[in-house]
Coordinates of C-alpha atoms in Angstrom, one line a residue:
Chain A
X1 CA 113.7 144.5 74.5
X2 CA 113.5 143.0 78.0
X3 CA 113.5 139.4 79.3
X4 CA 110.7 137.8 81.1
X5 CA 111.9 135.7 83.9
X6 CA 110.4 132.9 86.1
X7 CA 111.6 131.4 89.0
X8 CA 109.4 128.8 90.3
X9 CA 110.2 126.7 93.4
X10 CA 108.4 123.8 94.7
X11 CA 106.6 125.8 97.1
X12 CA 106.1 129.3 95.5
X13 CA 106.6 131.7 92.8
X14 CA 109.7 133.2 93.4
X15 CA 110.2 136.1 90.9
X16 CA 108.2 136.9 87.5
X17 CA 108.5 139.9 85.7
X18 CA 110.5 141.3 82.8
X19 CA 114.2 142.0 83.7
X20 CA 117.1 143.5 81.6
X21 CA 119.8 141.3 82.2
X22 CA 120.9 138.5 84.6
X23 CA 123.9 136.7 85.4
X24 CA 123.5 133.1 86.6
X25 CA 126.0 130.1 87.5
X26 CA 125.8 127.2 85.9
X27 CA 128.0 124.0 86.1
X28 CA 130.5 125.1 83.8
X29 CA 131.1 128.7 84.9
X30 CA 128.9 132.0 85.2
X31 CA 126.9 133.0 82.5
X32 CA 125.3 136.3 81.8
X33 CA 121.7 136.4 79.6
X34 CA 121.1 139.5 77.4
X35 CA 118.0 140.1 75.1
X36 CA 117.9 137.8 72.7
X37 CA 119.9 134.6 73.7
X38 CA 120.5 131.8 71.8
X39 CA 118.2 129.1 73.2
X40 CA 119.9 126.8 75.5
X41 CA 118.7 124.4 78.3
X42 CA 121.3 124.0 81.0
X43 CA 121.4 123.1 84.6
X44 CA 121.9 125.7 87.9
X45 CA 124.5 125.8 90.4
X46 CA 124.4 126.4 94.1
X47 CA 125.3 130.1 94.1
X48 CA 123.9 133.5 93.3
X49 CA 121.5 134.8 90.7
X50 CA 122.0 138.5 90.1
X51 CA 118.9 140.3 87.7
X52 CA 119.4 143.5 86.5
X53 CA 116.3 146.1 86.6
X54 CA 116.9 149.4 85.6
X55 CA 120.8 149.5 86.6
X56 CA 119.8 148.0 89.7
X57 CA 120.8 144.7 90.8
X58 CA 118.9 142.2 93.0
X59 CA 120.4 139.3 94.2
X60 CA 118.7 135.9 95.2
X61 CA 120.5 132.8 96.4
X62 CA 120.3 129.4 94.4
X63 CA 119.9 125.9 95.9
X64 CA 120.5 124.4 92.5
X65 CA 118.2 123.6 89.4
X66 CA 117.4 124.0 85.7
X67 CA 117.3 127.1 83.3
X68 CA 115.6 127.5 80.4
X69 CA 116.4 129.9 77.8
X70 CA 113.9 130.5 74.8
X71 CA 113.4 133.3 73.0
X72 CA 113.2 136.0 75.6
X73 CA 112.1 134.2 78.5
X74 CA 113.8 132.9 81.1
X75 CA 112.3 129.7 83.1
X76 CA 114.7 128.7 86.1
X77 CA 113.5 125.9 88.3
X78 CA 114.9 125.4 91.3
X79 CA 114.7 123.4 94.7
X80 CA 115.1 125.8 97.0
X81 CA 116.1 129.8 97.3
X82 CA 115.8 132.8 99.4
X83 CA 116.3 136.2 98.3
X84 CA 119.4 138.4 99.5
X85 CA 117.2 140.9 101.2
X86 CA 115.5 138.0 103.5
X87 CA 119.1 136.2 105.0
X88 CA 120.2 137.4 108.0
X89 CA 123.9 138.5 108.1
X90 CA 124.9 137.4 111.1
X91 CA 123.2 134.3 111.3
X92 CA 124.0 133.4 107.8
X93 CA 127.9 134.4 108.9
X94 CA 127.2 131.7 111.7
X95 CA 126.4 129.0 109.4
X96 CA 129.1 129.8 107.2
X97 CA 131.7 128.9 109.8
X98 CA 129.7 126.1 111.3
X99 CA 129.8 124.4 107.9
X100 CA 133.7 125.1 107.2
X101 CA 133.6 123.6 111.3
X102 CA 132.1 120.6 109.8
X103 CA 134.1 120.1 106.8
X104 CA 137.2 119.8 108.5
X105 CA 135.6 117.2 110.9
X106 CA 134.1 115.3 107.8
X107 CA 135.4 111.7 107.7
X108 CA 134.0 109.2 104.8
X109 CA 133.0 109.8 101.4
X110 CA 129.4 110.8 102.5
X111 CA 129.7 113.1 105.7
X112 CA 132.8 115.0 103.0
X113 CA 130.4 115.3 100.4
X114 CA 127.6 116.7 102.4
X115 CA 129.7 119.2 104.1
X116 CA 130.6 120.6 101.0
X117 CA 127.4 120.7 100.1
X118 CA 126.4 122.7 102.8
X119 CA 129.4 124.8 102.9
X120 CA 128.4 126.0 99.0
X121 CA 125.1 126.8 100.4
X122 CA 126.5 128.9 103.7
X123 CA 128.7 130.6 101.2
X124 CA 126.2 131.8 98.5
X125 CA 124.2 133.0 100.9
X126 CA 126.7 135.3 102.7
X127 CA 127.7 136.0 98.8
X128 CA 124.4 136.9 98.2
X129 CA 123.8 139.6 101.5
X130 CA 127.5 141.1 100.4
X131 CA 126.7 141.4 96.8
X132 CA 123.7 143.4 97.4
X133 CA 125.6 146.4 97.6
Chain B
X1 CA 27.0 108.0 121.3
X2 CA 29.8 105.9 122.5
X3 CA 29.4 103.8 119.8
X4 CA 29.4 106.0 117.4
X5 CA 32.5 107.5 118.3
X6 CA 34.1 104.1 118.7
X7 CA 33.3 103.6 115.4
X8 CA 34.9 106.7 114.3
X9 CA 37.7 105.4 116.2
X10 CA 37.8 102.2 115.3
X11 CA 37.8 103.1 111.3
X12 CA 40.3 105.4 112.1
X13 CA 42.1 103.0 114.0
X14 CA 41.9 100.0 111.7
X15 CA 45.3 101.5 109.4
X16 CA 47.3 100.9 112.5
X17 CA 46.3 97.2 113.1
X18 CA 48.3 96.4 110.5
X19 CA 51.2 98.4 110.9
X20 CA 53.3 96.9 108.1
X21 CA 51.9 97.9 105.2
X22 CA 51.9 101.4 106.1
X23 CA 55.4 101.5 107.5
X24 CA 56.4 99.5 104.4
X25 CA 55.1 102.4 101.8
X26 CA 56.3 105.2 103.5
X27 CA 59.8 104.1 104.9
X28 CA 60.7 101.0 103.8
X29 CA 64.3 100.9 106.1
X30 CA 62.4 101.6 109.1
X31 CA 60.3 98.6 108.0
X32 CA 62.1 95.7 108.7
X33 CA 64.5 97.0 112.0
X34 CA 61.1 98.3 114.1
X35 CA 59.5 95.3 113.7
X36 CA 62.2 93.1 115.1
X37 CA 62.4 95.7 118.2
X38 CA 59.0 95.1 119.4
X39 CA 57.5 92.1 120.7
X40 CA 55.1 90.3 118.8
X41 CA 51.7 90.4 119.7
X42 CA 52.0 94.8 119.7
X43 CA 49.5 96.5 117.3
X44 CA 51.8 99.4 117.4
X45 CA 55.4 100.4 117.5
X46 CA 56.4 101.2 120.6
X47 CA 57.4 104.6 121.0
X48 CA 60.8 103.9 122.9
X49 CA 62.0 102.0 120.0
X50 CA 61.7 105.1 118.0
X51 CA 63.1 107.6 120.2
X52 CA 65.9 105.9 120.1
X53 CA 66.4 105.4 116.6
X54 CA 66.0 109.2 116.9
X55 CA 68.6 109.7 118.8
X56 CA 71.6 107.5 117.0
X57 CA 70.3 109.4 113.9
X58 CA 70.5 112.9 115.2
X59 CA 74.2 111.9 116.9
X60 CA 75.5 111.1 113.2
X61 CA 74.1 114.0 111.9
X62 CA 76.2 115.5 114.0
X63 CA 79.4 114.0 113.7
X64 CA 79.1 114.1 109.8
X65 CA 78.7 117.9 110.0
X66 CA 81.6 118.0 112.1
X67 CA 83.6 116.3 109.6
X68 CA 82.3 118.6 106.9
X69 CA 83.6 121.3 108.9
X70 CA 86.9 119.6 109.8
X71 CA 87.4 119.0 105.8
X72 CA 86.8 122.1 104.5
X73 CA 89.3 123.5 107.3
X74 CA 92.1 121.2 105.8
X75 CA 91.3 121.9 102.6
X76 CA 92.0 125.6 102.5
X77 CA 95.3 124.9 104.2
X78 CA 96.7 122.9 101.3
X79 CA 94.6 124.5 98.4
X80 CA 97.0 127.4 98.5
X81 CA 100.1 124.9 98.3
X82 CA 98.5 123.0 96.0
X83 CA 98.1 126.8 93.6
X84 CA 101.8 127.5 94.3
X85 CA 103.1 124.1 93.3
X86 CA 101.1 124.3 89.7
X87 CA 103.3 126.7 88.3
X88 CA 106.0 124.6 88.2
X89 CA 105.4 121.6 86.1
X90 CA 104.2 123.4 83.6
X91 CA 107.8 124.9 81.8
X92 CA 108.7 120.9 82.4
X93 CA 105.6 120.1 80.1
X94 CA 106.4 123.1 77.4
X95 CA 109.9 121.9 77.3
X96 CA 109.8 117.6 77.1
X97 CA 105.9 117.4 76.4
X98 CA 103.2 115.2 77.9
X99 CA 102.7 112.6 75.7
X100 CA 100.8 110.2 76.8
X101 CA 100.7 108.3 74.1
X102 CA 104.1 107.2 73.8
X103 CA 104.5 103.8 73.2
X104 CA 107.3 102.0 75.5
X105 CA 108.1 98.9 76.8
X106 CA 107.7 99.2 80.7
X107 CA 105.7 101.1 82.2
X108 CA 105.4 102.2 85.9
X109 CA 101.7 103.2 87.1
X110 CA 102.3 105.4 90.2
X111 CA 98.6 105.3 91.8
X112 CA 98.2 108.2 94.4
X113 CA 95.1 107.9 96.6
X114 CA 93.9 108.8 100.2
X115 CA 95.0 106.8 103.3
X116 CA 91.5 107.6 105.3
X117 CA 87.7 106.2 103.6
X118 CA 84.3 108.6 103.8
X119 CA 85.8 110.4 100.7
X120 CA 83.2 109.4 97.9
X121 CA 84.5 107.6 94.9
X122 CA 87.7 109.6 94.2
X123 CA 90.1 106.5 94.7
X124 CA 87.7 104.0 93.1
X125 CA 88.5 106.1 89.9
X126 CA 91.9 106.2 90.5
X127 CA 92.0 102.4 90.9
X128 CA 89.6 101.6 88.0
X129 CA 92.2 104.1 85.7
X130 CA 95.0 102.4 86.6
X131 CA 93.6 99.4 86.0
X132 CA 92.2 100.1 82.9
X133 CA 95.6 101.6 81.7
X134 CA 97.2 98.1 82.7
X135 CA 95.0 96.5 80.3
X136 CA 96.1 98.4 77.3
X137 CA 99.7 98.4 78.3
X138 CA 99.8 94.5 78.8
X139 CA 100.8 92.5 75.8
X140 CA 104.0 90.3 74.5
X141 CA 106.3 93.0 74.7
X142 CA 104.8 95.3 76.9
X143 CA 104.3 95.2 80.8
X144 CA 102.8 97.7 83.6
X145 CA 104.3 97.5 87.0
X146 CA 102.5 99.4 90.3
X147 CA 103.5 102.2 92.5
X148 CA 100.9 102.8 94.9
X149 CA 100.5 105.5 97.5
X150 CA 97.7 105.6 99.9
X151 CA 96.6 102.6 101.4
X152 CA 93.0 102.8 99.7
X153 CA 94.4 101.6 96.6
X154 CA 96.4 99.2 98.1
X155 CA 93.4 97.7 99.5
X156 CA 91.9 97.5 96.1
X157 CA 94.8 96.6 94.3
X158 CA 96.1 93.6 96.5
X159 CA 93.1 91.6 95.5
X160 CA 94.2 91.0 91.9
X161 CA 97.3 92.3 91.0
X162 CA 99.6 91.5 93.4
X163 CA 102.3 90.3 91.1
X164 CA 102.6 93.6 89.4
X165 CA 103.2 95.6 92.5
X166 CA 106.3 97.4 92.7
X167 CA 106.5 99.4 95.7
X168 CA 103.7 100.4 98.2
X169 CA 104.4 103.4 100.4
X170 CA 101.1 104.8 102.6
X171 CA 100.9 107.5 105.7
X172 CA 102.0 109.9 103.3
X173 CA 100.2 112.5 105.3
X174 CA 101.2 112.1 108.9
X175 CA 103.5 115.2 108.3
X176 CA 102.6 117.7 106.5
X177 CA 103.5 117.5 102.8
X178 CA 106.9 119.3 101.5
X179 CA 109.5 119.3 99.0
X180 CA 112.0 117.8 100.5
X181 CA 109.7 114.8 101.4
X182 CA 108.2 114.1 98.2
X183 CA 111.4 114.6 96.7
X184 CA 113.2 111.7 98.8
X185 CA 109.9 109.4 97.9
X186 CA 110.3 110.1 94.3
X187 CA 114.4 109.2 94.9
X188 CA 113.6 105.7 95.8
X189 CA 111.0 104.8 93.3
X190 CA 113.4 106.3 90.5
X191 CA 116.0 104.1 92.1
X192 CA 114.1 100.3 92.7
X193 CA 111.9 100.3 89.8
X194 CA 113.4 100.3 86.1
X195 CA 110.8 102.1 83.6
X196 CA 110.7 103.8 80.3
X197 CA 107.3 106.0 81.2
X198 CA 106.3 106.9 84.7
X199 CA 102.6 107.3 84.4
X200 CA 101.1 109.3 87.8
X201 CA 97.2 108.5 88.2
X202 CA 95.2 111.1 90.9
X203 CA 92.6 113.4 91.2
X204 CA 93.0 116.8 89.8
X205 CA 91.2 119.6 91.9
X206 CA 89.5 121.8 89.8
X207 CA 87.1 123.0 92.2
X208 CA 85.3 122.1 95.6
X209 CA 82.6 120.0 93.6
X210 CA 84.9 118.7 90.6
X211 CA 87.9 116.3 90.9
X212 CA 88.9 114.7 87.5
X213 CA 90.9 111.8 87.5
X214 CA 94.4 113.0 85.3
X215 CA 97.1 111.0 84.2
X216 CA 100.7 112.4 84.2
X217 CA 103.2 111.1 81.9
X218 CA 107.1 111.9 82.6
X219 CA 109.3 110.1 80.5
X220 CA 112.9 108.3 80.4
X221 CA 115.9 110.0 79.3
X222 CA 116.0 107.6 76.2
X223 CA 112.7 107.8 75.3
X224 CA 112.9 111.4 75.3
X225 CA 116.0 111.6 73.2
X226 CA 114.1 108.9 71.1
X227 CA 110.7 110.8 70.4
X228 CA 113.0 113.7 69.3
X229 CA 114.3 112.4 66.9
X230 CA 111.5 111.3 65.5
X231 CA 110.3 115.1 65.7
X232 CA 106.8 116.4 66.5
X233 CA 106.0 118.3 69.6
X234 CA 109.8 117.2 71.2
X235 CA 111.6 118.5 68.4
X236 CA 111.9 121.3 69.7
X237 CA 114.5 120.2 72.5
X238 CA 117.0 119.6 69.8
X239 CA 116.8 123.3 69.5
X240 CA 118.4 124.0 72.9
X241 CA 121.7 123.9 73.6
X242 CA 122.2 121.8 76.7
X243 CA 124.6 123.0 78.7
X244 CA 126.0 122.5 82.4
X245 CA 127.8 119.1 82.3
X246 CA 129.5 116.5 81.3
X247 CA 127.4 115.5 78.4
X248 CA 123.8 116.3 77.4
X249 CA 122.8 112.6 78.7
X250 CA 123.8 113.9 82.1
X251 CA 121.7 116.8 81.6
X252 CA 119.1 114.8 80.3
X253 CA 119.0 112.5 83.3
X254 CA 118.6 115.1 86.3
X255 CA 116.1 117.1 84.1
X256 CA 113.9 113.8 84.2
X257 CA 114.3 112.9 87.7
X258 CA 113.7 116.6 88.6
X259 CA 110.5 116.5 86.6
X260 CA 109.3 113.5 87.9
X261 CA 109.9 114.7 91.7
X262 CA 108.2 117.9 90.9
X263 CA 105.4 116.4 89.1
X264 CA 104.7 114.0 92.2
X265 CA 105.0 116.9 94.2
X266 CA 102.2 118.6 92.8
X267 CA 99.8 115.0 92.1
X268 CA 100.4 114.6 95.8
X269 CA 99.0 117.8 96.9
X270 CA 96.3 118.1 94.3
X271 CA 95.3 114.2 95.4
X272 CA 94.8 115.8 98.8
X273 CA 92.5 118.9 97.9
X274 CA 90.6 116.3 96.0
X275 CA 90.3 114.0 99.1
X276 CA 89.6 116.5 101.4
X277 CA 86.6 118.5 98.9
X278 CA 85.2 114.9 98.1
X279 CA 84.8 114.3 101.7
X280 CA 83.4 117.8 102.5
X281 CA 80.6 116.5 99.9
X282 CA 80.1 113.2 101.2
X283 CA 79.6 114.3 104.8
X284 CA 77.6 117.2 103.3
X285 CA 75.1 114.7 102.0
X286 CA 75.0 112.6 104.9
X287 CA 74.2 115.0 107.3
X288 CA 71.5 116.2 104.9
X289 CA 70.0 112.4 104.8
X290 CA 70.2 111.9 108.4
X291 CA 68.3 115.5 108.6
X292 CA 65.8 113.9 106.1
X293 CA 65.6 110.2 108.2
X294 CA 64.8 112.7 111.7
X295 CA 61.7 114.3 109.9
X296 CA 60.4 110.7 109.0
X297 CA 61.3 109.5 112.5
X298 CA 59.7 112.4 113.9
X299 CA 56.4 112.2 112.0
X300 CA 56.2 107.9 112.9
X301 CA 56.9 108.9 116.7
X302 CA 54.3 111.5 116.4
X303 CA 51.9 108.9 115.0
X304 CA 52.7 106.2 117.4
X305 CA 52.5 108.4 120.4
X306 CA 49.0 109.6 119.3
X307 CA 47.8 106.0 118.2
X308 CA 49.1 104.7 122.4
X309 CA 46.9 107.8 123.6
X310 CA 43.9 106.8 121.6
X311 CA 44.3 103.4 122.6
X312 CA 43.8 104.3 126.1
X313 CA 41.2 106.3 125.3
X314 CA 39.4 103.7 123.5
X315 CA 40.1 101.2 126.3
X316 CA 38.4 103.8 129.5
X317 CA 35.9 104.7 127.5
X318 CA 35.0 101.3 126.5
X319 CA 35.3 99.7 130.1
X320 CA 33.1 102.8 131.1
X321 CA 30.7 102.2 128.8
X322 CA 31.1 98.1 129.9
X323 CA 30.3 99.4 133.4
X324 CA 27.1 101.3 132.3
X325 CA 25.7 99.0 131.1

């Protein structure tokens, strides 16, 4: 029994093909989909979507969304993502400190908010290079 | 001798003393504009006047093939967008629905159509479908409000609705179209315009030659919760647990606006294939008429340039034969 996932951005078709597992983050925590879910409808995090082929796991960076769970297939919508094998270590190392640089200058509700915003995104994508090991 | 073949002449002569007629059955627009170029009194047109008809006709030829060409150039840029962005509205549609007959209180006509003309009658349809989905939606309880994007519509829209328009947005495609753009577009119409439906009116591509005008329904969070409970096709989102937040309203909420960003995102770029293949045909079959106009013009200069030589002829041969005697 395997899953067949979907993830669809805006712009392209990011990943579709049957998977065995996959761990995604939601707003209330991480969650991990095996054959056979229950069906539930719930919306994505900023951080890393892990997919299990074969004992081998692939890991693709979130920039928030839906998911969809029905009976064996997987539909996750997002905004925006890039997959762990395309970021750039050092660079996305780089933007990792420039956003924790810019959180700390942050004054007002908006500029704090966006900095964490950006900071999530800086971090998931250095989580998503170091988890691909 | 001579008079003989001035006869011949003369019978073959007497169709052009009365250019009118003739002109008049076998090209009637040339009709009326050569006969105001050329001074009364002329038994002929002069054969100036139509070489230069000639060449205005052969320059738009030209420029309307070049604009075929530029079209179909743009069109193969954003037709592969346009594919990629498809795939997403549809789990949107197998999850909420797309029911466009869902009967609500205010709705919100978002009219998407080109900002440049010479693109055929793809926006007149989109007009004429909002319009017509006005007229069913208008009644004691019910009203229809205007989004429009392009500044086509607007033009046609202006001129009798201009109570009912909401928000008008045009130069959409200065930049080129993205996400993030359409997404920040869809922001502010979800924010200054209170609906229950969102109805998006364009032009679906389906290929080079067929656009079909589609309508796009994405509905409010309380709608939604309301036409599940009554059950049917939406029933099925009771099913799902909603997870991810505070409460399933939350949920409920960004899973509309998300939709309706998305779906815009893909009217948008589907509105543009269909602008840019309407105007490929358009240009197509204008450069094919002006072709068509240049082999009439060439066959009346041909005539009028023979007709001037036999006139001449006539007129030596006749003062020649004067001079005999």
């Amino acid at each position: 029994m395997t899953l067949n996932l979907s993830v669809l951005t805006p712009n392209r078709i990011v990943w579709d093909s049957e998977v065995k597992e996959i761990i995604l983050s939601t707003n209330s925590g991480k969650i991990s989909v095996l054959p056979n879910h229950a069906p539930i409808a719930t919306a994505v995090d900023i951080g890393i979507l892990r997919i299990r082929l074969n004992d081998q796991w692939l890991t693709i960076a979130l920039i928030g969304g839906f998911a969809r769970i029905g009976n064996n297939e997987i539909t996750i919508l997002i905004n925006d993502t890039e997959k762990g094998s395309d970021i750039d270590p050092q660079e996305a190392q780089q933007a990792l400190e420039i956003a924790e640089a810019n959180l700390r200058k942050a004054e007002g509700k908006r500029q704090k908010i966006e900095a964490k915003l950006a900071l999530r995104r800086a971090r998931t994508r250095v989580e998503a290079i170091n988890a691909i090991s | 001798m001579a008079m003989a073949a001035l006869r011949r002449e003369g019978r073959r002569f007497a169709p052009m003393i009365s250019p009118r007629p003739i002109t008049a059955l076998r090209s009637s627009p040339l009709a009326p504009s050569l006969e105001d170029e050329c001074p009364i009194g002329v038994r002929y047109i002069s054969t100036q006047v139509v070489r230069n008809r000639m060449k205005s006709v052969k320059n738009i030829q030209k420029i309307t093939k070049a604009m075929k060409m530029v079209a179909a150039s743009k069109l193969r840029a954003i037709q592969t967008k346009a594919e990629n962005s498809r795939g997403l509205w549809q789990p949107f549609t197998a999850l909420l629905g797309d029911l466009p007959s869902a009967n609500v209180k205010k709705n919100v006509v978002v009219t998407i159509s080109s900002d440049k003309g010479l693109c055929g009658g793809i926006n007149s349809t989109s007009v004429k479908i909002s319009k017509g989905f006005h007229k069913l939606n208008s009644g004691p309880e019910k009203e229809t409000k205007y989004v429009i994007l392009g500044e086509k519509a607007k033009a046609q829209l202006v001129r009798d609705s201009k109570k009912d328009i909401e928000l008008i947005i045009t130069e959409l495609q200065k930049n080129p179209l993205n996400y993030t753009q359409v997404s920040v577009l869809a922001d502010e119409i979800l924010k200054n315009v209170e609906y229950d439906a969102l109805r998006i009116v364009f032009n679906k591509f389906h290929s080079v030659v067929s656009f079909v005008p589609t309508v796009s329904t994405v509905l409010s969070p309380e709608i939604v919760e309301r036409e599940a409970e009554s059950g049917g096709k939406l029933g099925d989102l009771d099913s799902y647990e909603v997870e991810g937040g505070e409460t399933k309203g939350e949920i409920l909420q960004n899973l509309a606006e998300f939709q309706f960003s998305c779906v815009m995102f893909n009217a948008v770029l589907e509105n543009a294939c269909s602008e840019q293949g309407a105007r490929m045909s358009a240009m197509d079959s204008s450069s094919r008429n002006a072709g068509d106009m240049l082999d009439r013009l060439t066959l009346t200069y041909n005539r009028t340039r023979q007709a001037s030589i036999t006139t001449e002829l006539i007129e030596i041969i006749s003062g020649a034969s004067a001079l005999e005697g």
